[in-house]
Amino acid sequence: MVDTRIASTYVQLLFEYLQGQGLDPVQLLGPAPGADEHFVSLPTWQRMLRRVDALEQRPALGLRIAEGVAARHFGVVGYAALACSTLAEALLRLERHHVAVYDVNPATIHEQAGCLVIEWGVERGRPGALVDETAIASLVQLARDMTGRCLPVQAVDFVNPAPADVRPYRDFFGGEVRFDRPTTRVVIAPTYLALPLRKSDPALLALLDQQAEALLARVAALPAAVDHWRRALVPLIREGRMSLAALADSQHMSARSLQRRLAEQGMSFQQLLDRTRQHLAEGHLREPSLDLAEIALLLGYSEQSAFTRAFKAWTGESPAQWRKLRQSEASS
């Protein structure tokens, strides 16, 4: 396969599974990835899964691992998904940012016969049953965790050959499970797409907002009204609702009134948004534990490339260049 990788939080999930089985994951697999290691290579992940599978010699390892999944195992992407109002919105957000978690084969979402279909091809190779089953089962389990409902899927397709016993798969997914298919797919019935999320980690979402507000507190002071609006933008940016109307609604005023009040302070909404994003970006870039893709997501960008273009327009440097220069300055 070409150079592919998965988020190191998947390794954390595997370590937690082993600990739950009374096993020492470090002794079995070696040290966990460091705090600054955002990804592990696909071959590394494959070796880990094969080692555990050979030890346990039980079917459906990926399904058992996935049972412990939560938003934190999807990193910032998982937390951002919790900010969505419905399961459909959360799944769309996960699809847009899947490379920050599972950079193997590209994912697409489309509608078919009224159902939502999430599909992975084999353009970049076939990672194998253990990898595929862990990833798909984790996604389904995350949807259940976010909604608080043990929702069955309409159907699941895998590109890999059928295992000797398919019953554990039917029991886990609750719908039709097929193997030896041309693509890997998860089909979700429309009944479940409008389910509200139970926001199972509100403390984590609040923490993200508090961290963002702390970053803003370090930059130049602004008039009280403008600073208030800037802080109100923080959750809207994270949720991807960056419009004058959304900010005005959060302040219980009309868009026209907010626009007029911003003008009185010598500022447009776009200037406020750009400056807020820039200040947040610079603060996040000083935090080595955040990957550029995660920072782009926290700033409401659907793609890292869009964040890079915007940051270069603000500062004249790419985010990677800006980070490297500041790190050099800090160490000198």
PDB file of N, CA and C in Angstrom, residues 2 25 44 96 181 289 307:
ATOM      1  N   VAL A   2       0.323   2.342  -0.488  1.00  0.00           N
ATOM      2  CA  VAL A   2       1.026   3.604  -0.420  1.00  0.00           C
ATOM      3  C   VAL A   2       1.112   4.026   1.030  1.00  0.00           C
ATOM      4  N   PRO A  25      -0.421  -4.170  27.783  1.00  0.00           N
ATOM      5  CA  PRO A  25      -0.233  -3.805  26.375  1.00  0.00           C
ATOM      6  C   PRO A  25       1.207  -3.427  26.040  1.00  0.00           C
ATOM      7  N   THR A  44       2.396  -0.524  11.069  1.00  0.00           N
ATOM      8  CA  THR A  44       2.521  -0.664  12.524  1.00  0.00           C
ATOM      9  C   THR A  44       1.197  -1.103  13.133  1.00  0.00           C
ATOM     10  N   ARG A  96     -15.889  14.548   6.324  1.00  0.00           N
ATOM     11  CA  ARG A  96     -15.063  15.639   5.796  1.00  0.00           C
ATOM     12  C   ARG A  96     -13.656  15.614   6.365  1.00  0.00           C
ATOM     13  N   ARG A 181     -17.314  -7.941  -1.243  1.00  0.00           N
ATOM     14  CA  ARG A 181     -17.980  -6.894  -2.018  1.00  0.00           C
ATOM     15  C   ARG A 181     -16.926  -5.985  -2.660  1.00  0.00           C
ATOM     16  N   SER A 289       1.128  19.433  20.505  1.00  0.00           N
ATOM     17  CA  SER A 289       0.299  18.219  20.504  1.00  0.00           C
ATOM     18  C   SER A 289      -0.810  18.263  19.463  1.00  0.00           C
ATOM     19  N   PHE A 307      -7.282  26.154   5.256  1.00  0.00           N
ATOM     20  CA  PHE A 307      -6.651  26.801   6.399  1.00  0.00           C
ATOM     21  C   PHE A 307      -5.280  27.338   6.031  1.00  0.00           C
TER      22      PHE A 307
END
